[in-house]
Amino acid sequence: MIALPDRLSDPVVVEGLVQVAAASALAAVVIGLSSIRDLDLERELGGSFVRGFVQVVAMGALIGVLFTIPLSYSGLLLAAMVGYAAWESRKRGDRVPDAFRISVVSLGVGSAVVIVTMVAAGAIERTVRNLVPVGGMIIANAMKTNSLTLDRFQGEIESNKDEIEAALALGVPPERAVSEFVTESVRASLIPVVDAMRTLGLVYIPGMMSGMILGGANPIYAAEYQFVIMGMIFAAGGLTSMTASHLLGRAAFTDAAQLRRFEPTEGTVLATLRSAIQR
């Protein structure tokens, strides 16, 4: 009989699998309702749920190895996270010109500014054990904001194409022709993080704060540090959304100030990288 590694045979891991099964059952209900209502979301919902489980367990298995790498390599790891986050995020704006390039720049700016600033301030320790998880959290939340920006901008342009082209025909500068829709994109993308800040401590009690308190930390300090984390997420999301919207306003037009065609792009990695480099 094949013996399982100590980590896999740990009773806590077995208990966790039972909890995973319960969460999976709830997810199955959502997927079932989607099928009953003909929402055609079963594949996306089910795929993302399974994929998330596999990815987070794989990361848990590798986390010990990651903590042994030199601190200098953590920057490369975070850069890789930004690249992958941009690749996933651009799918929400698959018809937006230069969506991948815009996502890389926006996520890079939003995440880097916040991470570097907070490392300098001492809020993020200069260790792989602290930098990678917190940095990953910041990048992940910035990705959500970027996805919402792309999705909303694409919808606004497609819904108001005639109005934009009419404004251009009258001599309105491209930036002004889409300024209203850019503003709506930023506003919509920041709704989740703004709502989270408004309900922080009253409705939304984050897990990090609870974990620190259960670990014996001073409750006041745990609350302060949780607010710092939320502040980092808020700042990264805001910087990402505003950078993306600025770039989107330019990418939507040709050099001749004509509205570009919003059409699906090739989904392969090589095609996307080739397009980003050419731009």
PDB file of C-alpha atoms in Angstrom:
ATOM      1  CA  MET A   1       0.000   0.000   0.000  1.00  0.00           C
ATOM      2  CA  ILE A   2       1.341   3.434  -0.955  1.00  0.00           C
ATOM      3  CA  ALA A   3       1.927   5.681   2.037  1.00  0.00           C
ATOM      4  CA  LEU A   4       0.659   9.234   1.788  1.00  0.00           C
ATOM      5  CA  PRO A   5       2.995  12.149   2.590  1.00  0.00           C
ATOM      6  CA  ASP A   6       2.682  13.383   6.169  1.00  0.00           C
ATOM      7  CA  ARG A   7       1.008  16.618   5.055  1.00  0.00           C
ATOM      8  CA  LEU A   8      -1.706  14.772   3.116  1.00  0.00           C
ATOM      9  CA  SER A   9      -2.429  12.314   5.926  1.00  0.00           C
ATOM     10  CA  ASP A  10      -2.736  15.078   8.511  1.00  0.00           C
ATOM     11  CA  PRO A  11      -6.200  14.832  10.181  1.00  0.00           C
ATOM     12  CA  VAL A  12      -6.653  18.573   9.619  1.00  0.00           C
ATOM     13  CA  VAL A  13      -6.298  18.045   5.853  1.00  0.00           C
ATOM     14  CA  VAL A  14      -8.894  15.256   5.956  1.00  0.00           C
ATOM     15  CA  GLU A  15     -11.251  17.515   7.889  1.00  0.00           C
ATOM     16  CA  GLY A  16     -10.622  20.222   5.317  1.00  0.00           C
ATOM     17  CA  LEU A  17     -11.725  17.877   2.519  1.00  0.00           C
ATOM     18  CA  VAL A  18     -15.078  17.454   4.254  1.00  0.00           C
ATOM     19  CA  GLN A  19     -15.444  21.218   4.364  1.00  0.00           C
ATOM     20  CA  VAL A  20     -14.449  21.427   0.687  1.00  0.00           C
ATOM     21  CA  ALA A  21     -17.189  18.920  -0.103  1.00  0.00           C
ATOM     22  CA  ALA A  22     -19.749  21.094   1.691  1.00  0.00           C
ATOM     23  CA  ALA A  23     -18.624  24.206  -0.205  1.00  0.00           C
ATOM     24  CA  SER A  24     -18.696  22.235  -3.462  1.00  0.00           C
ATOM     25  CA  ALA A  25     -22.264  21.174  -2.752  1.00  0.00           C
ATOM     26  CA  LEU A  26     -23.299  24.819  -2.412  1.00  0.00           C
ATOM     27  CA  ALA A  27     -21.467  25.653  -5.661  1.00  0.00           C
ATOM     28  CA  ALA A  28     -23.299  22.754  -7.353  1.00  0.00           C
ATOM     29  CA  VAL A  29     -26.610  24.322  -6.315  1.00  0.00           C
ATOM     30  CA  VAL A  30     -25.627  27.587  -8.025  1.00  0.00           C
ATOM     31  CA  ILE A  31     -24.570  25.723 -11.172  1.00  0.00           C
ATOM     32  CA  GLY A  32     -27.801  23.729 -11.119  1.00  0.00           C
ATOM     33  CA  LEU A  33     -29.878  26.898 -10.839  1.00  0.00           C
ATOM     34  CA  SER A  34     -27.966  28.364 -13.767  1.00  0.00           C
ATOM     35  CA  SER A  35     -28.877  25.328 -15.844  1.00  0.00           C
ATOM     36  CA  ILE A  36     -32.542  25.405 -14.805  1.00  0.00           C
ATOM     37  CA  ARG A  37     -32.825  29.099 -15.679  1.00  0.00           C
ATOM     38  CA  ASP A  38     -30.940  28.654 -18.988  1.00  0.00           C
ATOM     39  CA  LEU A  39     -28.317  31.245 -18.022  1.00  0.00           C
ATOM     40  CA  ASP A  40     -25.636  29.298 -19.905  1.00  0.00           C
ATOM     41  CA  LEU A  41     -23.083  29.931 -17.169  1.00  0.00           C
ATOM     42  CA  GLU A  42     -22.545  26.348 -16.046  1.00  0.00           C
ATOM     43  CA  ARG A  43     -19.246  25.865 -17.824  1.00  0.00           C
ATOM     44  CA  GLU A  44     -17.754  29.159 -16.639  1.00  0.00           C
ATOM     45  CA  LEU A  45     -19.002  28.769 -13.060  1.00  0.00           C
ATOM     46  CA  GLY A  46     -18.015  25.134 -12.719  1.00  0.00           C
ATOM     47  CA  GLY A  47     -14.688  25.584 -14.478  1.00  0.00           C
ATOM     48  CA  SER A  48     -13.680  28.564 -12.349  1.00  0.00           C
ATOM     49  CA  PHE A  49     -14.663  26.756  -9.127  1.00  0.00           C
ATOM     50  CA  VAL A  50     -12.670  23.607  -9.927  1.00  0.00           C
ATOM     51  CA  ARG A  51      -9.764  25.607 -11.285  1.00  0.00           C
ATOM     52  CA  GLY A  52      -9.654  27.769  -8.166  1.00  0.00           C
ATOM     53  CA  PHE A  53      -9.551  24.705  -5.911  1.00  0.00           C
ATOM     54  CA  VAL A  54      -6.749  23.032  -7.886  1.00  0.00           C
ATOM     55  CA  GLN A  55      -4.697  26.239  -8.036  1.00  0.00           C
ATOM     56  CA  VAL A  56      -4.992  27.108  -4.355  1.00  0.00           C
ATOM     57  CA  VAL A  57      -4.173  23.545  -3.238  1.00  0.00           C
ATOM     58  CA  ALA A  58      -1.175  23.494  -5.580  1.00  0.00           C
ATOM     59  CA  MET A  59      -0.014  26.793  -4.103  1.00  0.00           C
ATOM     60  CA  GLY A  60      -0.461  25.378  -0.606  1.00  0.00           C
ATOM     61  CA  ALA A  61       1.700  22.398  -1.537  1.00  0.00           C
ATOM     62  CA  LEU A  62       4.412  24.658  -2.980  1.00  0.00           C
ATOM     63  CA  ILE A  63       4.269  27.369  -0.364  1.00  0.00           C
ATOM     64  CA  GLY A  64       7.047  25.828   1.699  1.00  0.00           C
ATOM     65  CA  VAL A  65       9.334  25.827  -1.333  1.00  0.00           C
ATOM     66  CA  LEU A  66       8.462  29.433  -2.167  1.00  0.00           C
ATOM     67  CA  PHE A  67       9.413  30.577   1.290  1.00  0.00           C
ATOM     68  CA  THR A  68      12.929  29.239   0.786  1.00  0.00           C
ATOM     69  CA  ILE A  69      13.706  31.285  -2.346  1.00  0.00           C
ATOM     70  CA  PRO A  70      15.918  34.405  -2.015  1.00  0.00           C
ATOM     71  CA  LEU A  71      14.076  37.656  -1.423  1.00  0.00           C
ATOM     72  CA  SER A  72      15.365  39.060  -4.732  1.00  0.00           C
ATOM     73  CA  TYR A  73      13.400  36.418  -6.637  1.00  0.00           C
ATOM     74  CA  SER A  74      10.126  37.448  -5.045  1.00  0.00           C
ATOM     75  CA  GLY A  75       9.993  40.409  -7.426  1.00  0.00           C
ATOM     76  CA  LEU A  76      10.097  38.027 -10.383  1.00  0.00           C
ATOM     77  CA  LEU A  77       7.350  35.948  -8.809  1.00  0.00           C
ATOM     78  CA  LEU A  78       5.147  39.006  -8.310  1.00  0.00           C
ATOM     79  CA  ALA A  79       5.838  40.104 -11.897  1.00  0.00           C
ATOM     80  CA  ALA A  80       4.732  36.676 -13.088  1.00  0.00           C
ATOM     81  CA  MET A  81       1.554  37.071 -11.030  1.00  0.00           C
ATOM     82  CA  VAL A  82       0.898  40.419 -12.738  1.00  0.00           C
ATOM     83  CA  GLY A  83       1.388  38.836 -16.160  1.00  0.00           C
ATOM     84  CA  TYR A  84      -0.990  35.972 -15.438  1.00  0.00           C
ATOM     85  CA  ALA A  85      -3.537  38.304 -13.845  1.00  0.00           C
ATOM     86  CA  ALA A  86      -3.413  40.509 -16.961  1.00  0.00           C
ATOM     87  CA  TRP A  87      -3.908  37.465 -19.191  1.00  0.00           C
ATOM     88  CA  GLU A  88      -7.030  36.424 -17.264  1.00  0.00           C
ATOM     89  CA  SER A  89      -8.335  39.970 -16.879  1.00  0.00           C
ATOM     90  CA  ARG A  90      -8.157  40.871 -20.584  1.00  0.00           C
ATOM     91  CA  LYS A  91     -10.733  38.142 -21.280  1.00  0.00           C
ATOM     92  CA  ARG A  92     -13.380  40.457 -19.808  1.00  0.00           C
ATOM     93  CA  GLY A  93     -12.621  42.937 -22.572  1.00  0.00           C
ATOM     94  CA  ASP A  94     -11.731  40.519 -25.338  1.00  0.00           C
ATOM     95  CA  ARG A  95     -12.938  42.948 -28.008  1.00  0.00           C
ATOM     96  CA  VAL A  96     -11.113  45.963 -26.590  1.00  0.00           C
ATOM     97  CA  PRO A  97      -8.029  46.923 -28.660  1.00  0.00           C
ATOM     98  CA  ASP A  98      -4.747  46.223 -26.814  1.00  0.00           C
ATOM     99  CA  ALA A  99      -6.602  44.766 -23.818  1.00  0.00           C
ATOM    100  CA  PHE A 100      -3.667  42.612 -22.702  1.00  0.00           C
ATOM    101  CA  ARG A 101      -1.063  45.378 -22.967  1.00  0.00           C
ATOM    102  CA  ILE A 102      -3.340  47.790 -21.133  1.00  0.00           C
ATOM    103  CA  SER A 103      -3.952  45.202 -18.413  1.00  0.00           C
ATOM    104  CA  VAL A 104      -0.241  44.527 -17.920  1.00  0.00           C
ATOM    105  CA  VAL A 105       0.580  48.238 -17.611  1.00  0.00           C
ATOM    106  CA  SER A 106      -2.396  49.049 -15.384  1.00  0.00           C
ATOM    107  CA  LEU A 107      -1.885  46.125 -13.029  1.00  0.00           C
ATOM    108  CA  GLY A 108       1.863  46.741 -12.973  1.00  0.00           C
ATOM    109  CA  VAL A 109       1.451  50.405 -12.069  1.00  0.00           C
ATOM    110  CA  GLY A 110      -1.335  49.917  -9.534  1.00  0.00           C
ATOM    111  CA  SER A 111       0.313  46.989  -7.761  1.00  0.00           C
ATOM    112  CA  ALA A 112       3.930  48.178  -7.889  1.00  0.00           C
ATOM    113  CA  VAL A 113       3.234  51.651  -6.511  1.00  0.00           C
ATOM    114  CA  VAL A 114       1.313  50.235  -3.561  1.00  0.00           C
ATOM    115  CA  ILE A 115       3.697  47.348  -2.798  1.00  0.00           C
ATOM    116  CA  VAL A 116       6.862  49.453  -3.026  1.00  0.00           C
ATOM    117  CA  THR A 117       5.352  52.246  -0.915  1.00  0.00           C
ATOM    118  CA  MET A 118       4.089  49.918   1.811  1.00  0.00           C
ATOM    119  CA  VAL A 119       7.358  47.958   1.911  1.00  0.00           C
ATOM    120  CA  ALA A 120       9.169  51.263   2.433  1.00  0.00           C
ATOM    121  CA  ALA A 121       6.676  52.190   5.175  1.00  0.00           C
ATOM    122  CA  GLY A 122       7.218  48.846   6.916  1.00  0.00           C
ATOM    123  CA  ALA A 123       3.625  47.655   6.493  1.00  0.00           C
ATOM    124  CA  ILE A 124       4.880  44.755   4.350  1.00  0.00           C
ATOM    125  CA  GLU A 125       7.914  42.974   5.778  1.00  0.00           C
ATOM    126  CA  ARG A 126      10.910  42.456   3.496  1.00  0.00           C
ATOM    127  CA  THR A 127      10.535  38.693   3.598  1.00  0.00           C
ATOM    128  CA  VAL A 128       9.198  36.247   1.034  1.00  0.00           C
ATOM    129  CA  ARG A 129       6.822  34.859   3.683  1.00  0.00           C
ATOM    130  CA  ASN A 130       5.126  38.269   3.930  1.00  0.00           C
ATOM    131  CA  LEU A 131       5.772  39.897   0.558  1.00  0.00           C
ATOM    132  CA  VAL A 132       4.444  37.151  -1.722  1.00  0.00           C
ATOM    133  CA  PRO A 133       1.068  36.494   0.008  1.00  0.00           C
ATOM    134  CA  VAL A 134       0.288  40.178   0.616  1.00  0.00           C
ATOM    135  CA  GLY A 135       1.534  41.170  -2.829  1.00  0.00           C
ATOM    136  CA  GLY A 136      -0.565  38.427  -4.389  1.00  0.00           C
ATOM    137  CA  MET A 137      -3.623  39.679  -2.508  1.00  0.00           C
ATOM    138  CA  ILE A 138      -3.072  43.206  -3.821  1.00  0.00           C
ATOM    139  CA  ILE A 139      -2.571  41.999  -7.410  1.00  0.00           C
ATOM    140  CA  ALA A 140      -5.651  39.759  -7.261  1.00  0.00           C
ATOM    141  CA  ASN A 141      -7.907  42.571  -6.104  1.00  0.00           C
ATOM    142  CA  ALA A 142      -6.416  44.970  -8.659  1.00  0.00           C
ATOM    143  CA  MET A 143      -7.180  42.347 -11.309  1.00  0.00           C
ATOM    144  CA  LYS A 144     -10.855  42.365 -10.328  1.00  0.00           C
ATOM    145  CA  THR A 145     -10.971  46.131 -10.706  1.00  0.00           C
ATOM    146  CA  ASN A 146      -9.195  45.979 -14.067  1.00  0.00           C
ATOM    147  CA  SER A 147     -11.622  43.323 -15.323  1.00  0.00           C
ATOM    148  CA  LEU A 148     -14.606  45.459 -14.365  1.00  0.00           C
ATOM    149  CA  THR A 149     -13.049  48.478 -16.082  1.00  0.00           C
ATOM    150  CA  LEU A 150     -12.506  46.571 -19.327  1.00  0.00           C
ATOM    151  CA  ASP A 151     -15.949  45.003 -19.253  1.00  0.00           C
ATOM    152  CA  ARG A 152     -17.775  48.258 -18.567  1.00  0.00           C
ATOM    153  CA  PHE A 153     -15.737  50.270 -21.082  1.00  0.00           C
ATOM    154  CA  GLN A 154     -16.366  47.695 -23.802  1.00  0.00           C
ATOM    155  CA  GLY A 155     -20.093  47.727 -23.073  1.00  0.00           C
ATOM    156  CA  GLU A 156     -20.290  51.521 -23.014  1.00  0.00           C
ATOM    157  CA  ILE A 157     -18.463  51.926 -26.341  1.00  0.00           C
ATOM    158  CA  GLU A 158     -20.500  49.250 -28.095  1.00  0.00           C
ATOM    159  CA  SER A 159     -23.781  50.686 -26.791  1.00  0.00           C
ATOM    160  CA  ASN A 160     -22.914  54.274 -27.732  1.00  0.00           C
ATOM    161  CA  LYS A 161     -20.925  53.758 -30.919  1.00  0.00           C
ATOM    162  CA  ASP A 162     -23.231  55.923 -33.074  1.00  0.00           C
ATOM    163  CA  GLU A 163     -23.173  58.767 -30.572  1.00  0.00           C
ATOM    164  CA  ILE A 164     -19.357  58.703 -30.382  1.00  0.00           C
ATOM    165  CA  GLU A 165     -18.923  58.654 -34.160  1.00  0.00           C
ATOM    166  CA  ALA A 166     -21.395  61.525 -34.516  1.00  0.00           C
ATOM    167  CA  ALA A 167     -19.398  63.563 -31.995  1.00  0.00           C
ATOM    168  CA  LEU A 168     -16.177  62.823 -33.890  1.00  0.00           C
ATOM    169  CA  ALA A 169     -17.826  63.918 -37.151  1.00  0.00           C
ATOM    170  CA  LEU A 170     -18.619  67.261 -35.512  1.00  0.00           C
ATOM    171  CA  GLY A 171     -14.965  67.762 -34.632  1.00  0.00           C
ATOM    172  CA  VAL A 172     -15.104  66.763 -30.963  1.00  0.00           C
ATOM    173  CA  PRO A 173     -11.656  65.534 -29.806  1.00  0.00           C
ATOM    174  CA  PRO A 174     -11.532  61.740 -29.238  1.00  0.00           C
ATOM    175  CA  GLU A 175     -10.762  62.095 -25.520  1.00  0.00           C
ATOM    176  CA  ARG A 176     -13.852  64.251 -24.991  1.00  0.00           C
ATOM    177  CA  ALA A 177     -16.029  61.992 -27.126  1.00  0.00           C
ATOM    178  CA  VAL A 178     -15.482  59.079 -24.724  1.00  0.00           C
ATOM    179  CA  SER A 179     -14.792  60.943 -21.481  1.00  0.00           C
ATOM    180  CA  GLU A 180     -18.282  60.231 -20.132  1.00  0.00           C
ATOM    181  CA  PHE A 181     -17.908  56.507 -20.795  1.00  0.00           C
ATOM    182  CA  VAL A 182     -14.424  56.414 -19.318  1.00  0.00           C
ATOM    183  CA  THR A 183     -15.776  57.995 -16.147  1.00  0.00           C
ATOM    184  CA  GLU A 184     -18.584  55.429 -15.969  1.00  0.00           C
ATOM    185  CA  SER A 185     -16.051  52.623 -16.382  1.00  0.00           C
ATOM    186  CA  VAL A 186     -13.942  53.868 -13.460  1.00  0.00           C
ATOM    187  CA  ARG A 187     -16.985  54.459 -11.296  1.00  0.00           C
ATOM    188  CA  ALA A 188     -18.421  50.991 -11.921  1.00  0.00           C
ATOM    189  CA  SER A 189     -15.097  49.222 -11.388  1.00  0.00           C
ATOM    190  CA  LEU A 190     -14.605  50.795  -7.963  1.00  0.00           C
ATOM    191  CA  ILE A 191     -18.062  49.964  -6.599  1.00  0.00           C
ATOM    192  CA  PRO A 192     -16.979  46.673  -4.914  1.00  0.00           C
ATOM    193  CA  VAL A 193     -13.958  48.136  -3.121  1.00  0.00           C
ATOM    194  CA  VAL A 194     -15.852  51.290  -2.090  1.00  0.00           C
ATOM    195  CA  ASP A 195     -18.711  49.197  -0.681  1.00  0.00           C
ATOM    196  CA  ALA A 196     -16.201  47.000   1.161  1.00  0.00           C
ATOM    197  CA  MET A 197     -14.633  50.068   2.798  1.00  0.00           C
ATOM    198  CA  ARG A 198     -18.039  51.467   3.759  1.00  0.00           C
ATOM    199  CA  THR A 199     -19.085  48.241   5.483  1.00  0.00           C
ATOM    200  CA  LEU A 200     -15.689  47.379   6.966  1.00  0.00           C
ATOM    201  CA  GLY A 201     -16.097  46.329  10.588  1.00  0.00           C
ATOM    202  CA  LEU A 202     -19.906  46.506  10.528  1.00  0.00           C
ATOM    203  CA  VAL A 203     -20.904  44.013   7.836  1.00  0.00           C
ATOM    204  CA  TYR A 204     -17.590  42.981   6.338  1.00  0.00           C
ATOM    205  CA  ILE A 205     -15.205  41.475   8.909  1.00  0.00           C
ATOM    206  CA  PRO A 206     -12.150  40.267   6.959  1.00  0.00           C
ATOM    207  CA  GLY A 207     -10.502  36.943   7.721  1.00  0.00           C
ATOM    208  CA  MET A 208      -7.021  38.383   8.266  1.00  0.00           C
ATOM    209  CA  MET A 209      -8.188  40.430  11.227  1.00  0.00           C
ATOM    210  CA  SER A 210      -9.970  37.436  12.713  1.00  0.00           C
ATOM    211  CA  GLY A 211      -6.923  35.233  12.164  1.00  0.00           C
ATOM    212  CA  MET A 212      -4.596  37.705  13.877  1.00  0.00           C
ATOM    213  CA  ILE A 213      -6.913  37.956  16.885  1.00  0.00           C
ATOM    214  CA  LEU A 214      -7.219  34.169  17.131  1.00  0.00           C
ATOM    215  CA  GLY A 215      -3.422  33.997  16.887  1.00  0.00           C
ATOM    216  CA  GLY A 216      -3.096  36.177  19.995  1.00  0.00           C
ATOM    217  CA  ALA A 217      -2.448  39.604  18.443  1.00  0.00           C
ATOM    218  CA  ASN A 218      -3.697  42.795  20.070  1.00  0.00           C
ATOM    219  CA  PRO A 219      -7.257  43.283  18.688  1.00  0.00           C
ATOM    220  CA  ILE A 220      -6.662  47.009  18.148  1.00  0.00           C
ATOM    221  CA  TYR A 221      -3.480  46.355  16.181  1.00  0.00           C
ATOM    222  CA  ALA A 222      -5.261  43.602  14.235  1.00  0.00           C
ATOM    223  CA  ALA A 223      -7.952  46.125  13.279  1.00  0.00           C
ATOM    224  CA  GLU A 224      -5.343  48.724  12.328  1.00  0.00           C
ATOM    225  CA  TYR A 225      -3.415  46.286  10.148  1.00  0.00           C
ATOM    226  CA  GLN A 226      -6.604  45.067   8.497  1.00  0.00           C
ATOM    227  CA  PHE A 227      -7.408  48.670   7.605  1.00  0.00           C
ATOM    228  CA  VAL A 228      -3.913  49.012   6.152  1.00  0.00           C
ATOM    229  CA  ILE A 229      -4.579  45.952   3.977  1.00  0.00           C
ATOM    230  CA  MET A 230      -7.907  47.382   2.837  1.00  0.00           C
ATOM    231  CA  GLY A 231      -6.218  50.712   2.168  1.00  0.00           C
ATOM    232  CA  MET A 232      -3.660  48.962  -0.037  1.00  0.00           C
ATOM    233  CA  ILE A 233      -6.423  47.163  -1.924  1.00  0.00           C
ATOM    234  CA  PHE A 234      -8.339  50.428  -2.311  1.00  0.00           C
ATOM    235  CA  ALA A 235      -5.281  52.305  -3.604  1.00  0.00           C
ATOM    236  CA  ALA A 236      -4.178  49.522  -5.961  1.00  0.00           C
ATOM    237  CA  GLY A 237      -7.696  49.230  -7.378  1.00  0.00           C
ATOM    238  CA  GLY A 238      -8.017  52.963  -7.866  1.00  0.00           C
ATOM    239  CA  LEU A 239      -4.623  53.355  -9.526  1.00  0.00           C
ATOM    240  CA  THR A 240      -5.246  50.331 -11.746  1.00  0.00           C
ATOM    241  CA  SER A 241      -8.682  51.504 -12.848  1.00  0.00           C
ATOM    242  CA  MET A 242      -7.571  55.067 -13.563  1.00  0.00           C
ATOM    243  CA  THR A 243      -4.484  53.921 -15.462  1.00  0.00           C
ATOM    244  CA  ALA A 244      -6.554  51.449 -17.484  1.00  0.00           C
ATOM    245  CA  SER A 245      -9.228  54.018 -18.294  1.00  0.00           C
ATOM    246  CA  HIS A 246      -6.605  56.521 -19.467  1.00  0.00           C
ATOM    247  CA  LEU A 247      -5.013  53.946 -21.756  1.00  0.00           C
ATOM    248  CA  LEU A 248      -8.392  52.694 -22.970  1.00  0.00           C
ATOM    249  CA  GLY A 249      -9.423  56.195 -23.991  1.00  0.00           C
ATOM    250  CA  ARG A 250      -6.395  56.313 -26.290  1.00  0.00           C
ATOM    251  CA  ALA A 251      -6.499  52.732 -27.556  1.00  0.00           C
ATOM    252  CA  ALA A 252     -10.103  53.142 -28.700  1.00  0.00           C
ATOM    253  CA  PHE A 253      -9.026  55.444 -31.569  1.00  0.00           C
ATOM    254  CA  THR A 254      -6.725  55.236 -34.548  1.00  0.00           C
ATOM    255  CA  ASP A 255      -4.037  57.820 -35.305  1.00  0.00           C
ATOM    256  CA  ALA A 256      -6.597  59.426 -37.623  1.00  0.00           C
ATOM    257  CA  ALA A 257      -8.972  59.946 -34.647  1.00  0.00           C
ATOM    258  CA  GLN A 258     -11.385  57.262 -35.844  1.00  0.00           C
ATOM    259  CA  LEU A 259     -13.073  54.799 -33.509  1.00  0.00           C
ATOM    260  CA  ARG A 260     -11.414  51.393 -33.736  1.00  0.00           C
ATOM    261  CA  ARG A 261     -13.398  48.261 -34.411  1.00  0.00           C
ATOM    262  CA  PHE A 262     -14.157  46.376 -31.207  1.00  0.00           C
ATOM    263  CA  GLU A 263     -13.917  42.735 -32.265  1.00  0.00           C
ATOM    264  CA  PRO A 264     -12.667  39.511 -30.673  1.00  0.00           C
ATOM    265  CA  THR A 265      -8.908  38.963 -30.861  1.00  0.00           C
ATOM    266  CA  GLU A 266      -6.963  35.742 -31.143  1.00  0.00           C
ATOM    267  CA  GLY A 267      -6.904  33.982 -27.797  1.00  0.00           C
ATOM    268  CA  THR A 268      -3.458  32.365 -28.081  1.00  0.00           C
ATOM    269  CA  VAL A 269      -0.571  33.536 -25.940  1.00  0.00           C
ATOM    270  CA  LEU A 270       1.764  34.092 -28.895  1.00  0.00           C
ATOM    271  CA  ALA A 271      -0.802  36.102 -30.859  1.00  0.00           C
ATOM    272  CA  THR A 272      -1.578  38.273 -27.854  1.00  0.00           C
ATOM    273  CA  LEU A 273       2.110  38.901 -27.077  1.00  0.00           C
ATOM    274  CA  ARG A 274       2.825  39.668 -30.731  1.00  0.00           C
ATOM    275  CA  SER A 275       0.013  42.218 -30.808  1.00  0.00           C
ATOM    276  CA  ALA A 276       1.165  43.834 -27.559  1.00  0.00           C
ATOM    277  CA  ILE A 277       4.759  44.154 -28.809  1.00  0.00           C
ATOM    278  CA  GLN A 278       3.682  45.617 -32.136  1.00  0.00           C
ATOM    279  CA  ARG A 279       1.686  48.312 -30.372  1.00  0.00           C
TER     280      ARG A 279
END
